[in-house]
PDB file of C-alpha atoms in Angstrom:
ATOM      1  CA  UNK R 207      50.079  -7.784 212.083  1.00  0.00           C
ATOM      2  CA  UNK R 208      53.288  -8.002 210.805  1.00  0.00           C
ATOM      3  CA  UNK R 209      51.770  -8.067 207.325  1.00  0.00           C
ATOM      4  CA  UNK R 210      49.944  -4.858 207.832  1.00  0.00           C
ATOM      5  CA  UNK R 211      53.709  -3.127 209.389  1.00  0.00           C
ATOM      6  CA  UNK R 212      55.608  -4.556 205.855  1.00  0.00           C
ATOM      7  CA  UNK R 213      52.669  -2.941 203.829  1.00  0.00           C
ATOM      8  CA  UNK R 214      52.619  -0.036 205.700  1.00  0.00           C
ATOM      9  CA  UNK R 215      56.828   0.410 205.093  1.00  0.00           C
ATOM     10  CA  UNK R 216      56.035  -0.499 201.811  1.00  0.00           C
ATOM     11  CA  UNK R 217      53.766   1.787 200.875  1.00  0.00           C
ATOM     12  CA  UNK R 218      56.016   4.929 202.466  1.00  0.00           C
ATOM     13  CA  UNK R 219      58.932   4.082 200.693  1.00  0.00           C
ATOM     14  CA  UNK R 220      57.132   4.040 197.479  1.00  0.00           C
ATOM     15  CA  UNK R 221      55.367   7.344 198.183  1.00  0.00           C
ATOM     16  CA  UNK R 222      59.316   8.589 199.527  1.00  0.00           C
ATOM     17  CA  UNK R 223      60.348   7.552 195.706  1.00  0.00           C
ATOM     18  CA  UNK R 224      57.443   8.610 193.855  1.00  0.00           C
ATOM     19  CA  UNK R 225      58.364  12.047 195.844  1.00  0.00           C
ATOM     20  CA  UNK R 226      61.848  12.315 194.536  1.00  0.00           C
ATOM     21  CA  UNK R 227      61.271  11.375 191.055  1.00  0.00           C
ATOM     22  CA  UNK R 228      58.723  14.129 190.720  1.00  0.00           C
ATOM     23  CA  UNK R 229      61.406  16.273 191.780  1.00  0.00           C
ATOM     24  CA  UNK R 230      63.702  15.236 189.836  1.00  0.00           C
ATOM     25  CA  UNK R 231      61.235  15.497 186.590  1.00  0.00           C
ATOM     26  CA  UNK R 232      60.634  19.576 188.289  1.00  0.00           C
ATOM     27  CA  UNK R 233      64.609  20.366 187.642  1.00  0.00           C
ATOM     28  CA  UNK R 234      64.584  18.716 184.312  1.00  0.00           C
ATOM     29  CA  UNK R 235      66.248  20.836 181.361  1.00  0.00           C
ATOM     30  CA  UNK R 236      63.702  22.675 180.079  1.00  0.00           C
ATOM     31  CA  UNK R 237      64.104  25.364 176.960  1.00  0.00           C
ATOM     32  CA  UNK R 238      63.109  29.095 178.607  1.00  0.00           C
ATOM     33  CA  UNK R 239      63.261  30.707 175.106  1.00  0.00           C
ATOM     34  CA  UNK R 240      64.429  30.346 171.693  1.00  0.00           C
ATOM     35  CA  UNK R 241      65.691  33.254 169.858  1.00  0.00           C
ATOM     36  CA  UNK R 242      65.897  33.284 165.834  1.00  0.00           C
ATOM     37  CA  UNK R 243      68.307  36.086 164.611  1.00  0.00           C
ATOM     38  CA  UNK R 244      70.174  37.696 161.900  1.00  0.00           C
ATOM     39  CA  UNK R 245      72.373  40.908 161.461  1.00  0.00           C
ATOM     40  CA  UNK R 246      71.719  43.633 159.552  1.00  0.00           C
ATOM     41  CA  UNK R 247      74.042  45.523 156.704  1.00  0.00           C
ATOM     42  CA  UNK R 248      75.591  47.394 159.766  1.00  0.00           C
ATOM     43  CA  UNK R 249      76.303  43.773 161.749  1.00  0.00           C
ATOM     44  CA  UNK R 250      73.783  44.660 163.837  1.00  0.00           C
ATOM     45  CA  UNK R 251      71.692  41.796 165.478  1.00  0.00           C
ATOM     46  CA  UNK R 252      68.082  41.691 164.784  1.00  0.00           C
ATOM     47  CA  UNK R 253      65.730  39.202 166.995  1.00  0.00           C
ATOM     48  CA  UNK R 254      62.963  37.336 165.787  1.00  0.00           C
ATOM     49  CA  UNK R 255      62.648  39.007 162.381  1.00  0.00           C
ATOM     50  CA  UNK R 256      59.946  38.412 160.242  1.00  0.00           C
ATOM     51  CA  UNK R 257      61.663  36.449 157.863  1.00  0.00           C
ATOM     52  CA  UNK R 258      65.385  35.263 156.801  1.00  0.00           C
ATOM     53  CA  UNK R 259      66.777  36.567 153.533  1.00  0.00           C
ATOM     54  CA  UNK R 260      68.414  33.879 151.013  1.00  0.00           C
ATOM     55  CA  UNK R 261      72.116  35.775 151.892  1.00  0.00           C
ATOM     56  CA  UNK R 262      71.273  35.905 155.687  1.00  0.00           C
ATOM     57  CA  UNK R 263      73.771  33.902 156.854  1.00  0.00           C
ATOM     58  CA  UNK R 264      74.658  33.120 159.511  1.00  0.00           C
ATOM     59  CA  UNK R 265      70.834  32.832 161.211  1.00  0.00           C
ATOM     60  CA  UNK R 266      71.810  32.967 164.832  1.00  0.00           C
ATOM     61  CA  UNK R 267      70.018  30.984 167.560  1.00  0.00           C
ATOM     62  CA  UNK R 268      70.034  32.130 171.278  1.00  0.00           C
ATOM     63  CA  UNK R 269      68.461  29.013 173.367  1.00  0.00           C
ATOM     64  CA  UNK R 270      68.029  29.916 177.060  1.00  0.00           C
ATOM     65  CA  UNK R 271      67.492  26.931 179.486  1.00  0.00           C
ATOM     66  CA  UNK R 272      66.386  26.718 182.678  1.00  0.00           C
ATOM     67  CA  UNK R 273      69.309  23.758 183.678  1.00  0.00           C
ATOM     68  CA  UNK R 274      72.070  24.313 186.380  1.00  0.00           C
ATOM     69  CA  UNK R 275      73.457  20.709 185.836  1.00  0.00           C
ATOM     70  CA  UNK R 276      75.347  20.036 182.237  1.00  0.00           C
ATOM     71  CA  UNK R 277      73.044  19.560 179.135  1.00  0.00           C
ATOM     72  CA  UNK R 278      73.773  17.939 175.671  1.00  0.00           C
ATOM     73  CA  UNK R 279      71.907  20.721 173.908  1.00  0.00           C
ATOM     74  CA  UNK R 280      71.511  20.158 169.883  1.00  0.00           C
ATOM     75  CA  UNK R 281      69.969  22.091 167.352  1.00  0.00           C
ATOM     76  CA  UNK R 282      68.896  20.969 163.654  1.00  0.00           C
ATOM     77  CA  UNK R 283      67.354  23.267 161.282  1.00  0.00           C
ATOM     78  CA  UNK R 284      65.138  21.321 159.084  1.00  0.00           C
ATOM     79  CA  UNK R 285      64.176  22.198 155.252  1.00  0.00           C
ATOM     80  CA  UNK R 286      60.227  21.709 155.654  1.00  0.00           C
ATOM     81  CA  UNK R 287      59.587  23.085 152.117  1.00  0.00           C
ATOM     82  CA  UNK R 288      62.079  24.831 150.182  1.00  0.00           C
ATOM     83  CA  UNK R 289      63.517  25.501 146.575  1.00  0.00           C
ATOM     84  CA  UNK R 290      65.846  22.636 145.300  1.00  0.00           C
ATOM     85  CA  UNK R 291      65.996  20.525 148.607  1.00  0.00           C
ATOM     86  CA  UNK R 292      63.871  17.445 149.446  1.00  0.00           C
ATOM     87  CA  UNK R 293      60.987  18.166 151.748  1.00  0.00           C
ATOM     88  CA  UNK R 294      62.311  17.930 155.899  1.00  0.00           C
ATOM     89  CA  UNK R 295      65.548  17.465 155.051  1.00  0.00           C
ATOM     90  CA  UNK R 296      68.159  18.107 157.329  1.00  0.00           C
ATOM     91  CA  UNK R 297      70.173  21.383 156.694  1.00  0.00           C
ATOM     92  CA  UNK R 298      72.163  22.252 159.669  1.00  0.00           C
ATOM     93  CA  UNK R 299      73.304  20.098 162.892  1.00  0.00           C
ATOM     94  CA  UNK R 300      75.192  21.085 165.912  1.00  0.00           C
ATOM     95  CA  UNK R 301      75.664  20.343 169.261  1.00  0.00           C
ATOM     96  CA  UNK R 302      77.098  21.326 172.513  1.00  0.00           C
ATOM     97  CA  UNK R 303      77.210  20.247 175.780  1.00  0.00           C
ATOM     98  CA  UNK R 304      76.485  23.086 178.519  1.00  0.00           C
ATOM     99  CA  UNK R 305      78.914  22.777 181.735  1.00  0.00           C
ATOM    100  CA  UNK R 306      77.370  24.074 185.625  1.00  0.00           C
ATOM    101  CA  UNK R 307      75.763  26.661 185.432  1.00  0.00           C
ATOM    102  CA  UNK R 308      75.709  27.635 182.055  1.00  0.00           C
ATOM    103  CA  UNK R 309      72.464  28.720 181.261  1.00  0.00           C
ATOM    104  CA  UNK R 310      72.593  29.441 177.164  1.00  0.00           C
ATOM    105  CA  UNK R 311      73.852  28.235 174.230  1.00  0.00           C
ATOM    106  CA  UNK R 312      74.141  30.101 171.204  1.00  0.00           C
ATOM    107  CA  UNK R 313      74.489  28.294 167.700  1.00  0.00           C
ATOM    108  CA  UNK R 314      75.590  29.900 164.332  1.00  0.00           C
ATOM    109  CA  UNK R 315      73.538  27.961 161.198  1.00  0.00           C
ATOM    110  CA  UNK R 316      75.256  28.430 157.808  1.00  0.00           C
ATOM    111  CA  UNK R 317      74.064  26.425 154.544  1.00  0.00           C
ATOM    112  CA  UNK R 318      77.085  25.451 151.833  1.00  0.00           C
ATOM    113  CA  UNK R 319      76.354  28.844 149.695  1.00  0.00           C
ATOM    114  CA  UNK R 320      72.562  30.551 150.505  1.00  0.00           C
ATOM    115  CA  UNK R 321      69.421  29.427 152.038  1.00  0.00           C
ATOM    116  CA  UNK R 322      67.259  28.144 149.195  1.00  0.00           C
ATOM    117  CA  UNK R 323      64.235  30.174 149.417  1.00  0.00           C
ATOM    118  CA  UNK R 324      61.128  27.896 151.450  1.00  0.00           C
ATOM    119  CA  UNK R 325      59.880  27.079 154.811  1.00  0.00           C
ATOM    120  CA  UNK R 326      62.329  26.054 157.727  1.00  0.00           C
ATOM    121  CA  UNK R 327      61.885  24.818 161.239  1.00  0.00           C
ATOM    122  CA  UNK R 328      64.516  24.796 164.183  1.00  0.00           C
ATOM    123  CA  UNK R 329      64.341  22.050 166.608  1.00  0.00           C
ATOM    124  CA  UNK R 330      65.886  22.118 169.944  1.00  0.00           C
ATOM    125  CA  UNK R 331      66.753  18.562 171.956  1.00  0.00           C
ATOM    126  CA  UNK R 332      67.692  18.581 175.654  1.00  0.00           C
ATOM    127  CA  UNK R 333      69.783  15.394 176.668  1.00  0.00           C
ATOM    128  CA  UNK R 334      68.314  13.281 173.206  1.00  0.00           C
ATOM    129  CA  UNK R 335      64.403  14.640 173.649  1.00  0.00           C
ATOM    130  CA  UNK R 336      62.606  17.749 171.857  1.00  0.00           C
ATOM    131  CA  UNK R 337      62.256  20.236 173.727  1.00  0.00           C
ATOM    132  CA  UNK R 338      61.338  23.128 171.202  1.00  0.00           C
ATOM    133  CA  UNK R 339      60.463  23.872 168.102  1.00  0.00           C
ATOM    134  CA  UNK R 340      59.968  26.454 165.605  1.00  0.00           C
ATOM    135  CA  UNK R 341      59.419  27.419 162.198  1.00  0.00           C
ATOM    136  CA  UNK R 342      60.686  30.445 159.885  1.00  0.00           C
ATOM    137  CA  UNK R 343      60.807  31.544 156.445  1.00  0.00           C
ATOM    138  CA  UNK R 344      63.466  32.200 153.796  1.00  0.00           C
ATOM    139  CA  UNK R 345      62.831  34.729 151.186  1.00  0.00           C
ATOM    140  CA  UNK R 346      64.530  36.483 148.382  1.00  0.00           C
ATOM    141  CA  UNK R 347      63.320  39.998 149.304  1.00  0.00           C
ATOM    142  CA  UNK R 348      64.845  40.687 152.493  1.00  0.00           C
ATOM    143  CA  UNK R 349      66.883  43.067 152.904  1.00  0.00           C
ATOM    144  CA  UNK R 350      70.380  40.405 153.339  1.00  0.00           C
ATOM    145  CA  UNK R 351      74.021  41.905 153.866  1.00  0.00           C
TER     146      UNK R 351
END
C-alpha cells in the first residue's frame, strides 16, 4: 500500500514538473516579425524591398519579439554567394540584450565600403538559439542613395 502511495505521489510530482516546463517553453522568446529596410534618396524608409543596392548603407533590420523578459538578440548577416566574398562568410554581427518590457530591437548593418553584389541572409538568434532566418539580394541596378 505504501508503495502505491509513493508511486502515485511521484507521478503527480512528475506531472506537475512537466506542466511547469511546458508553460516555460510557451513563454520562450520568439521573433514575431523580421523586417529589412533601406532608405530612399529622400531618407524615407522602404520596408521589405524587392532587393537592396550596393550603396544601400545601412540596411536596417527591425526585429519584433514576444518576450517580456530580457533577451539576448544577435543579428548576423552572411554572404551566401557575393562577388569577391568567400561563400557563407559573415559580413556583419551585432547583439543587444533587451530590458524588461522591450518588444523590439533595431539594428543597422553596414559593410566596410559598399555591399558586394550577390545573395545574403540575415540570421536572428535569441538567447543563443537560431530563431529566424531570411535571404535577400544585393544588386547594382537599385535606385540607391
